[in-house]
PDB file of C-alpha atoms in Angstrom:
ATOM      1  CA  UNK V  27     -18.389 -11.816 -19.714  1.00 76.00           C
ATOM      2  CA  UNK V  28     -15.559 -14.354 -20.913  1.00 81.00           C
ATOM      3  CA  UNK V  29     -13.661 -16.182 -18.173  1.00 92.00           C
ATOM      4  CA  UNK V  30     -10.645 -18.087 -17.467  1.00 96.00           C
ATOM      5  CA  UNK V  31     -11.678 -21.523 -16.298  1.00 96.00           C
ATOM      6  CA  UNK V  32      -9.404 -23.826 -14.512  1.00 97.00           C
ATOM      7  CA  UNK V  33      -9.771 -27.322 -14.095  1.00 97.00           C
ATOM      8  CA  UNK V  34     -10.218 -29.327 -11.403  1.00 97.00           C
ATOM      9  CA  UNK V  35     -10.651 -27.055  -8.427  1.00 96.00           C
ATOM     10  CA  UNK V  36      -8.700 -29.336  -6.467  1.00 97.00           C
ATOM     11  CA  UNK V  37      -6.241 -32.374  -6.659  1.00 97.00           C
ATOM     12  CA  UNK V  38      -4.622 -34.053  -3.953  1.00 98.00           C
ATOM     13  CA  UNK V  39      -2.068 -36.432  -5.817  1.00 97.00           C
ATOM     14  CA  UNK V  40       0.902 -38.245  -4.162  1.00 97.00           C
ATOM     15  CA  UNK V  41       4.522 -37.540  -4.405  1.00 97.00           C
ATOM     16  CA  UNK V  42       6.077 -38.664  -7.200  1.00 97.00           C
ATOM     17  CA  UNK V  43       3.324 -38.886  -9.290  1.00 97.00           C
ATOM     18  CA  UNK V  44       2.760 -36.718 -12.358  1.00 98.00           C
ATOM     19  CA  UNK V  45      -0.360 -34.489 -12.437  1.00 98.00           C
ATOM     20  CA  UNK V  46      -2.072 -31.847 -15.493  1.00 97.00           C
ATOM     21  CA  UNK V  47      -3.504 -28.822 -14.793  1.00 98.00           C
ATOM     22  CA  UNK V  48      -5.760 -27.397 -17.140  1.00 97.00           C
ATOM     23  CA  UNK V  49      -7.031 -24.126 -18.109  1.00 97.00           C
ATOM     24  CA  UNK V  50      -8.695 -23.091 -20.447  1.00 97.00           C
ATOM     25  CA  UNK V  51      -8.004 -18.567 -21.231  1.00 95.00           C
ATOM     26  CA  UNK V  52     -10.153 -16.159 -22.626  1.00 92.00           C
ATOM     27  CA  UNK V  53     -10.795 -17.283 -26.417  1.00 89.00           C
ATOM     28  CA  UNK V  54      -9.185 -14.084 -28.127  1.00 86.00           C
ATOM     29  CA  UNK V  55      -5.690 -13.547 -25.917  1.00 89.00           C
ATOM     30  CA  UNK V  56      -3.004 -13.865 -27.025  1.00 87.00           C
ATOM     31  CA  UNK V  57      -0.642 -14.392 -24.108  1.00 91.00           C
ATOM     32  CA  UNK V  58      -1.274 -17.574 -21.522  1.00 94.00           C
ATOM     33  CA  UNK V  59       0.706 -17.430 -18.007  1.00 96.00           C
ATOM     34  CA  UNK V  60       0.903 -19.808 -14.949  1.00 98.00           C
ATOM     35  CA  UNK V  61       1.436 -18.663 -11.824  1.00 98.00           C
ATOM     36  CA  UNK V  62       1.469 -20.186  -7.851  1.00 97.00           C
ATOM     37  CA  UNK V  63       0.959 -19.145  -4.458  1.00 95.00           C
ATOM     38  CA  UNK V  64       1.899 -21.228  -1.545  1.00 94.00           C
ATOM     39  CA  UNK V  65      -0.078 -20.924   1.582  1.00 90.00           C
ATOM     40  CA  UNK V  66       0.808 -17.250   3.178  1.00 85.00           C
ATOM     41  CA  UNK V  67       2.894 -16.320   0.359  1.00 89.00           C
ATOM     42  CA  UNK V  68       2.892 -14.012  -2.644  1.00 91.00           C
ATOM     43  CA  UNK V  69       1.931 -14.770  -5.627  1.00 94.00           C
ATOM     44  CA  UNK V  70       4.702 -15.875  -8.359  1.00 96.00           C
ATOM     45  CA  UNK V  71       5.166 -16.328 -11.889  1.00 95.00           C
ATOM     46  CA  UNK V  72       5.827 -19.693 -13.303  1.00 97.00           C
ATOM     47  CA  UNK V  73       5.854 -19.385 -17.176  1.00 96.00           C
ATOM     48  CA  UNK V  74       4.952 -17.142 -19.927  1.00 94.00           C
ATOM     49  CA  UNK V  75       3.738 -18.613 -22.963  1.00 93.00           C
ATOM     50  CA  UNK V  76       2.871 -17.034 -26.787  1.00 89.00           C
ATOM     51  CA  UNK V  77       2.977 -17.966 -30.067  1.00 87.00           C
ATOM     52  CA  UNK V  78       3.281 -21.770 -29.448  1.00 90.00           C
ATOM     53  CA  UNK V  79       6.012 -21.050 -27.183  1.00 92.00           C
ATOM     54  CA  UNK V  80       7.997 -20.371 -23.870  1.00 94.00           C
ATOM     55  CA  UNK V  81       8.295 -16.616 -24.323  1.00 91.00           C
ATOM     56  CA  UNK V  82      10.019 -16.667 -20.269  1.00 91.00           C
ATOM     57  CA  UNK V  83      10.235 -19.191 -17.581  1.00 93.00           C
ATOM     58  CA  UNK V  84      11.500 -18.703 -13.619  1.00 94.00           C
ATOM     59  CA  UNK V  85      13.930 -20.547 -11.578  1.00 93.00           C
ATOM     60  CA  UNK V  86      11.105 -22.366 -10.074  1.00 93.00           C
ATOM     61  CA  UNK V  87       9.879 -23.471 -13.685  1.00 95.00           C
ATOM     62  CA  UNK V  88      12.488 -26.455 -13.988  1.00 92.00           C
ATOM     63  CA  UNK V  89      12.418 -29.729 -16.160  1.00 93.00           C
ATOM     64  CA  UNK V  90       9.505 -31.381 -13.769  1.00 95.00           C
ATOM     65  CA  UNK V  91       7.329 -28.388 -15.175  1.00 97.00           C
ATOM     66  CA  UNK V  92       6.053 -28.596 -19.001  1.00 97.00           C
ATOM     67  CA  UNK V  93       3.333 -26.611 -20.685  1.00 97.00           C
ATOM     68  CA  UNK V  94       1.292 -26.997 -23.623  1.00 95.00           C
ATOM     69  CA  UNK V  95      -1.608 -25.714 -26.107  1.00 92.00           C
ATOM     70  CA  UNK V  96      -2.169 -28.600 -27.314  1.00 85.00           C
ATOM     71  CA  UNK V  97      -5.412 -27.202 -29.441  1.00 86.00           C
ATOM     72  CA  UNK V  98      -6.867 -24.113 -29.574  1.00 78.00           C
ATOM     73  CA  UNK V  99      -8.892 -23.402 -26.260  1.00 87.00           C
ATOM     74  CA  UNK V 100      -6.851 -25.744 -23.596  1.00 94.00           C
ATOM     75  CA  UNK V 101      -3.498 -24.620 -21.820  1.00 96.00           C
ATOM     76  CA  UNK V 102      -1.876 -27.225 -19.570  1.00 97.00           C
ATOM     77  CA  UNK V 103       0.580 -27.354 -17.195  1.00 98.00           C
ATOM     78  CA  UNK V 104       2.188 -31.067 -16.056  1.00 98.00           C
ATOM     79  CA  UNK V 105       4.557 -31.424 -13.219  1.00 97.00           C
ATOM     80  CA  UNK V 106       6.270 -34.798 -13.906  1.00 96.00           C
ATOM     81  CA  UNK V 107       7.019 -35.760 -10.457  1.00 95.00           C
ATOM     82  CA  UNK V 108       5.378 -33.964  -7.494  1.00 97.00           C
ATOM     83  CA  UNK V 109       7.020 -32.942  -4.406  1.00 96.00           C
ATOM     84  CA  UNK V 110       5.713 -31.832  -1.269  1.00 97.00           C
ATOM     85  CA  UNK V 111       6.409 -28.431  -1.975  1.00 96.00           C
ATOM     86  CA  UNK V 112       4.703 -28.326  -5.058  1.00 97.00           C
ATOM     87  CA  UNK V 113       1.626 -28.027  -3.159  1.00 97.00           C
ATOM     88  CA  UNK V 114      -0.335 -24.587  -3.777  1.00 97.00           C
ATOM     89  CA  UNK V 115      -2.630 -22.948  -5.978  1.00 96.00           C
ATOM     90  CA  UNK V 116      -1.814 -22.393  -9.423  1.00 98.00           C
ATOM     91  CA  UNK V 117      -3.692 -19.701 -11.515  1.00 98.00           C
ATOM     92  CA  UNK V 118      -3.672 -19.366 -15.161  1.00 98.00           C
ATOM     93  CA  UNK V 119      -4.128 -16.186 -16.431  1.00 96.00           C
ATOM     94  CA  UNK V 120      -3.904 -14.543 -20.243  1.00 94.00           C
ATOM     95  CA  UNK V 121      -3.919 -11.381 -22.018  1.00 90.00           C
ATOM     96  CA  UNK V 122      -5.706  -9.576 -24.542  1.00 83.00           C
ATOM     97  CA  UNK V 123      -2.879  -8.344 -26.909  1.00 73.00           C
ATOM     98  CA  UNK V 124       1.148  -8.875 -27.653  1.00 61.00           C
ATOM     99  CA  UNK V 125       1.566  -4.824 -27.414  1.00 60.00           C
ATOM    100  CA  UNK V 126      -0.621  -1.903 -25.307  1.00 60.00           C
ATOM    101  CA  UNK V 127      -2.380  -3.032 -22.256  1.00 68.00           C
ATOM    102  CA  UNK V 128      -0.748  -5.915 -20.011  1.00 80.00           C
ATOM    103  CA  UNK V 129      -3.395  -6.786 -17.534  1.00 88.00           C
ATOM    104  CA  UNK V 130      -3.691 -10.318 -17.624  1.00 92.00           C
ATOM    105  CA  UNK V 131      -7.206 -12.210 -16.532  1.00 94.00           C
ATOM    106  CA  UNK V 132      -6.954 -14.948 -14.083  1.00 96.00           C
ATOM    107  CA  UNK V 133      -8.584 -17.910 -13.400  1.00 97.00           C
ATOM    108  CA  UNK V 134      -9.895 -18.993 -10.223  1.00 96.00           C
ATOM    109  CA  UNK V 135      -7.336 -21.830  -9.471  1.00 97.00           C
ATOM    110  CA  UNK V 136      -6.226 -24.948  -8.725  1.00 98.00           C
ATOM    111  CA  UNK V 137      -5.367 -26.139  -5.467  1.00 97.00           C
ATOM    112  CA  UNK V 138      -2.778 -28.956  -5.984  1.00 98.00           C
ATOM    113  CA  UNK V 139      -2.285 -31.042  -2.560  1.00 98.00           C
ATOM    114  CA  UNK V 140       0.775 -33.434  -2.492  1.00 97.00           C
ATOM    115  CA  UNK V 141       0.866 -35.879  -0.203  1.00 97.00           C
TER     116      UNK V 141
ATOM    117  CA  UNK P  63      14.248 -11.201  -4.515  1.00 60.00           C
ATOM    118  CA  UNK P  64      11.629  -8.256  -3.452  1.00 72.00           C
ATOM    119  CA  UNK P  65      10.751  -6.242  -6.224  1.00 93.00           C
ATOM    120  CA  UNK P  66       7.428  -5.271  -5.347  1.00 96.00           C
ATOM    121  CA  UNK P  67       6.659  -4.620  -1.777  1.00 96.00           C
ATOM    122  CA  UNK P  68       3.462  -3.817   0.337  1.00 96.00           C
ATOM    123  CA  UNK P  69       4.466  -3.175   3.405  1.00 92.00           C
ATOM    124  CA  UNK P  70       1.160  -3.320   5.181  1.00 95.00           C
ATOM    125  CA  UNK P  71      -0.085  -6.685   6.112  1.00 95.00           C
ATOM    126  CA  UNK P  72      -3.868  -5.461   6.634  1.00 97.00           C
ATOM    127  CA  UNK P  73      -5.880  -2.267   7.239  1.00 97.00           C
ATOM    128  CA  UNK P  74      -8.946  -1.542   8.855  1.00 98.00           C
ATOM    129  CA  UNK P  75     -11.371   1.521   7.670  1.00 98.00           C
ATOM    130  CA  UNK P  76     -14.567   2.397   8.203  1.00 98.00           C
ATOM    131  CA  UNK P  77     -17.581   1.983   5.357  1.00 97.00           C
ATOM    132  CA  UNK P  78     -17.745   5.428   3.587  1.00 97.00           C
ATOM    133  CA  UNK P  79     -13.703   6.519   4.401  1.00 97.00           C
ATOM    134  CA  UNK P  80     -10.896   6.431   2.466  1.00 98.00           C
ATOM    135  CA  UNK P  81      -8.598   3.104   1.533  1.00 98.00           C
ATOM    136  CA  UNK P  82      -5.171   4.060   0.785  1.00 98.00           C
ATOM    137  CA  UNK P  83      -2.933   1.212   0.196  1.00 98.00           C
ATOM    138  CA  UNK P  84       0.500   1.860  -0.573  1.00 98.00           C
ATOM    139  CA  UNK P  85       3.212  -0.395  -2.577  1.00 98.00           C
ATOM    140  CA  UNK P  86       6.911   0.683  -3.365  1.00 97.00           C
ATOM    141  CA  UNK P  87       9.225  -0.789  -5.934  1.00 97.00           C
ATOM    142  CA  UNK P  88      13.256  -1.255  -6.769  1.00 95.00           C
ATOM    143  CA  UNK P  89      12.663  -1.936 -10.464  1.00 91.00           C
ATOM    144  CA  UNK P  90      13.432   0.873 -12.755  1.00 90.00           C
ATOM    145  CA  UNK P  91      12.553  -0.905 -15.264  1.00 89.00           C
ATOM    146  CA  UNK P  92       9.058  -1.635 -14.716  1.00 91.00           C
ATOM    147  CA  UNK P  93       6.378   0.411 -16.927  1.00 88.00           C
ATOM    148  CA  UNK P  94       3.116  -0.697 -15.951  1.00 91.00           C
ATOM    149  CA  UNK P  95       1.608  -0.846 -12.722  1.00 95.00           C
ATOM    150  CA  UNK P  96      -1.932  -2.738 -11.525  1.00 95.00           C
ATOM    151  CA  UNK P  97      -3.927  -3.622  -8.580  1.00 97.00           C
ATOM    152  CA  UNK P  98      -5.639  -6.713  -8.307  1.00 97.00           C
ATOM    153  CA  UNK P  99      -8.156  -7.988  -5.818  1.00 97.00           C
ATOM    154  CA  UNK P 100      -8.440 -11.171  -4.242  1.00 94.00           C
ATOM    155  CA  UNK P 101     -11.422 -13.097  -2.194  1.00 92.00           C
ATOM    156  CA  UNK P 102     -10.013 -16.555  -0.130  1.00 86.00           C
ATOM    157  CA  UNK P 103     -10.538 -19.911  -2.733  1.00 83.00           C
ATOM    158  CA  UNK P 104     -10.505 -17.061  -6.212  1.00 89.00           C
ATOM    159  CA  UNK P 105      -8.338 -16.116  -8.388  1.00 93.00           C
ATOM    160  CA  UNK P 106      -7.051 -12.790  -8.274  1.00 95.00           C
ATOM    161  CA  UNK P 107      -9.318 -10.079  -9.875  1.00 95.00           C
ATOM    162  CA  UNK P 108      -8.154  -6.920 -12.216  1.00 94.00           C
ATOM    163  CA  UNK P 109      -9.089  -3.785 -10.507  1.00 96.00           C
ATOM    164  CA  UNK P 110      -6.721  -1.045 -12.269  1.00 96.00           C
ATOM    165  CA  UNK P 111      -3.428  -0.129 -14.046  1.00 94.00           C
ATOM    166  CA  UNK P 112      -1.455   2.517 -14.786  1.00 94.00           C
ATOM    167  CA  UNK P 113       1.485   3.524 -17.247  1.00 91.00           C
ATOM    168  CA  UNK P 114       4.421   4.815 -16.202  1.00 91.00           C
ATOM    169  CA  UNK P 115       3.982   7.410 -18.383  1.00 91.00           C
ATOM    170  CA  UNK P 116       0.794   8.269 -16.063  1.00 93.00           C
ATOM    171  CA  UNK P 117       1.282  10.044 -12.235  1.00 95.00           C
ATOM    172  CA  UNK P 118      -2.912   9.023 -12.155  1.00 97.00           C
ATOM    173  CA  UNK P 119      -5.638   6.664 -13.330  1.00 97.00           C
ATOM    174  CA  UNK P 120      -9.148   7.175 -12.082  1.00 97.00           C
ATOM    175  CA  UNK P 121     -12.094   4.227 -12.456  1.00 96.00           C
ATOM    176  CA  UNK P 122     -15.129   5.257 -10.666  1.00 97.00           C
ATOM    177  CA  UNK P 123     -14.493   4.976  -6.521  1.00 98.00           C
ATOM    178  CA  UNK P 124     -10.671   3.526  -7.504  1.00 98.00           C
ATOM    179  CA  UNK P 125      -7.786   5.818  -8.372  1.00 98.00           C
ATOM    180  CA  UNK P 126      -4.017   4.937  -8.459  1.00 98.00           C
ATOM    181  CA  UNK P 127      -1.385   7.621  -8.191  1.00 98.00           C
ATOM    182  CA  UNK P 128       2.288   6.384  -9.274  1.00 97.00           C
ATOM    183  CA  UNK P 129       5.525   8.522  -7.885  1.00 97.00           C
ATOM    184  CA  UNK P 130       8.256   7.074 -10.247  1.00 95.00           C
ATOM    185  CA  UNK P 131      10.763   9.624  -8.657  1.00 95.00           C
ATOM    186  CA  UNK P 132       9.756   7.572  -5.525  1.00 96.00           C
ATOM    187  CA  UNK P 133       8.899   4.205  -6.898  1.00 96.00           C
ATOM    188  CA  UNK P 134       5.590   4.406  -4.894  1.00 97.00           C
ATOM    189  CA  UNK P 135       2.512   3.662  -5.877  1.00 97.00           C
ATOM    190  CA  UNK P 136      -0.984   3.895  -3.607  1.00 98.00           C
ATOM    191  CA  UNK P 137      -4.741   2.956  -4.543  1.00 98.00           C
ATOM    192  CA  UNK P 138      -7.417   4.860  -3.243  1.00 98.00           C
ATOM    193  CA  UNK P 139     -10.909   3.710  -2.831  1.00 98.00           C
ATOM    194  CA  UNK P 140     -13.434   6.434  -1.828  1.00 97.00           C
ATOM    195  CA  UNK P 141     -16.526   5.635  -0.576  1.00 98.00           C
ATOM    196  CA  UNK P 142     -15.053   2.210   0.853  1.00 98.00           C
ATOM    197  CA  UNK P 143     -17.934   0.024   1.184  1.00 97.00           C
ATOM    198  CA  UNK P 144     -17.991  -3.380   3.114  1.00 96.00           C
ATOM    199  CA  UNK P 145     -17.883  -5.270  -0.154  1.00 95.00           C
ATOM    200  CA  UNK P 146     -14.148  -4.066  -1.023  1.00 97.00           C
ATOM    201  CA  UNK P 147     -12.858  -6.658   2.248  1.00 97.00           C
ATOM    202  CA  UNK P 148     -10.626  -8.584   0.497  1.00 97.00           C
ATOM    203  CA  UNK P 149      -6.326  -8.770  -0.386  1.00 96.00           C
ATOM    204  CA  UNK P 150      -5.184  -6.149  -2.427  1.00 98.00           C
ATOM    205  CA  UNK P 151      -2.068  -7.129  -4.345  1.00 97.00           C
ATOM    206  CA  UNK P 152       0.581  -4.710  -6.392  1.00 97.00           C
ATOM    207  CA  UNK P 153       1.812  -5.657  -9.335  1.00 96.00           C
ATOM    208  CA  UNK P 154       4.648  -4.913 -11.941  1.00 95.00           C
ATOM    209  CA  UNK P 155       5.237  -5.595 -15.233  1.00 91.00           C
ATOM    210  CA  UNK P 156       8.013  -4.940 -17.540  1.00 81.00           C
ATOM    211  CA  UNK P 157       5.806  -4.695 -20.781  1.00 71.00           C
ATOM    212  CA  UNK P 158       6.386  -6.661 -23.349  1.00 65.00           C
ATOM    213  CA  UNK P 159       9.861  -7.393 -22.578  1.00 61.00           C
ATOM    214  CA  UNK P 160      10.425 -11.018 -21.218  1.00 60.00           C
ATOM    215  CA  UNK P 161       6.600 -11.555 -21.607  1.00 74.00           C
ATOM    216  CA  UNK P 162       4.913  -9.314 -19.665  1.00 84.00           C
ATOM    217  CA  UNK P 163       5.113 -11.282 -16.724  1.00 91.00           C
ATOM    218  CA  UNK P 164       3.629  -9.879 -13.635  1.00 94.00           C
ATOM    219  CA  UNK P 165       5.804  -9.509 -10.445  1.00 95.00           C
ATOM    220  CA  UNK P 166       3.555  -9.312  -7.795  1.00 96.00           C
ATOM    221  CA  UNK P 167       3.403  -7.811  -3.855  1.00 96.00           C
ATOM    222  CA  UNK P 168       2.477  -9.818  -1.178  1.00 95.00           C
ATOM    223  CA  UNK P 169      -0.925  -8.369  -0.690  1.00 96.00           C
ATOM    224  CA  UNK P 170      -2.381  -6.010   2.136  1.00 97.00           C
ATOM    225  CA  UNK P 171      -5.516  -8.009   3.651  1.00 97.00           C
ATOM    226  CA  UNK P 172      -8.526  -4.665   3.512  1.00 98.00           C
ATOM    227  CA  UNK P 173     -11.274  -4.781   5.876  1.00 98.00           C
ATOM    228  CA  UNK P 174     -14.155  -2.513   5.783  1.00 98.00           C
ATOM    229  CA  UNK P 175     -16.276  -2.018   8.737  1.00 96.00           C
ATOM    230  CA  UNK P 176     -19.916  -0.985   8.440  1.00 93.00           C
TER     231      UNK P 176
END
């Protein structure tokens, strides 16, 4: 059964530096998201992305954050200059179709550590 | 900003009982509802959905009943077996306005007992 995958599993980077987090969705979806969850919290959307482009972003999406396709398999996400509070997991996730269903399939993560 | 809330933390059943968990939202806006599952160190995993046109949505041992009148949702797992202990998480979605982001609860931690 097709997968999100997620690379790496884990990154422990220092503050201030920039790090990428890959993903790589489901080969036929259409939609590509990135979302977080800090330690003991929920989990929250970052970023939707379709058609090339930032269909919606959330407060905590500012100019540190970027994302990109940059072919047709890999979906990135680069935070410019880490914080300590950037430190969490981040899931991608996409979806099958722009209209119908909306569940999305996630992947299983990356724990970004920023020390 | 608490759209989607579970207010249960955790719950404790037996194996072979009935799991309700229960979410409630403020969004009237919202059209689609889903249940995900979650093991520690995974991402989360897509159990179920429902439209809002729908009060019920059966798969196998996992049903979810939506109230819109109430804005409450619950999932119901019959038989529970030991192998469903993991975090359940709400979520909400919009449709395919702004994306069909997913706005999410903050999980009720389900063990089952043997």
């Amino acid at each position: 059964e097709p997968e999100v995958t997620q690379t790496p599993s884990h990154q422990v980077t220092q503050m201030g530096q920039e790090v990428i987090l890959r993903c790589v969705p489901i080969s036929n979806h259409l939609y590509f998201y990135w979302y977080r969850q800090i330690l003991g919290q929920k989990v929250e959307f970052l970023v939707s992305f379709y058609n090339n482009e930032i269909s919606e972003k959330s407060e905590i999406f500012d100019d540190q954050f970027s994302v990109e396709r940059p072919d047709g398999s890999n979906f990135t996400l680069k935070i410019r200059s880490t914080k300590l509070e950037d430190s969490a997991m981040y899931f991608c996730a996409s979806r099958p179709r722009a209209g119908g269903l909306y569940e999305q399939y996630f992947g299983p993560g990356t724990r970004l550590t920023v020390t | 900003d608490q759209q989607v809330k579970q207010n249960s933390p955790s719950l404790s059943v037996q194996e072979g009982r009935i799991s309700i968990l229960n979410c409630d939202y403020t969004n009237s806006m919202f059209d689609y509802f889903l249940w995900y599952k979650k093991y520690p160190a995974e991402g989360p995993t897509f159990l179920i959905s429902i439209s809002s046109i729908k009060d019920k949505n059966e798969d196998g041992r996992f049903t979810v009943f939506l109230n819109k009148s109430a804005k409450h949702l619950s999932l119901h797992i019959v038989p529970s077996q030991p192998g469903d202990s993991a975090v359940y998480f709400c979520a909400a979605s919009t449709g395919p306005h702004q994306g069909g982001k997913l706005i999410f609860g903050q999980g009720t931690e389900l063990s089952v007992k043997p």
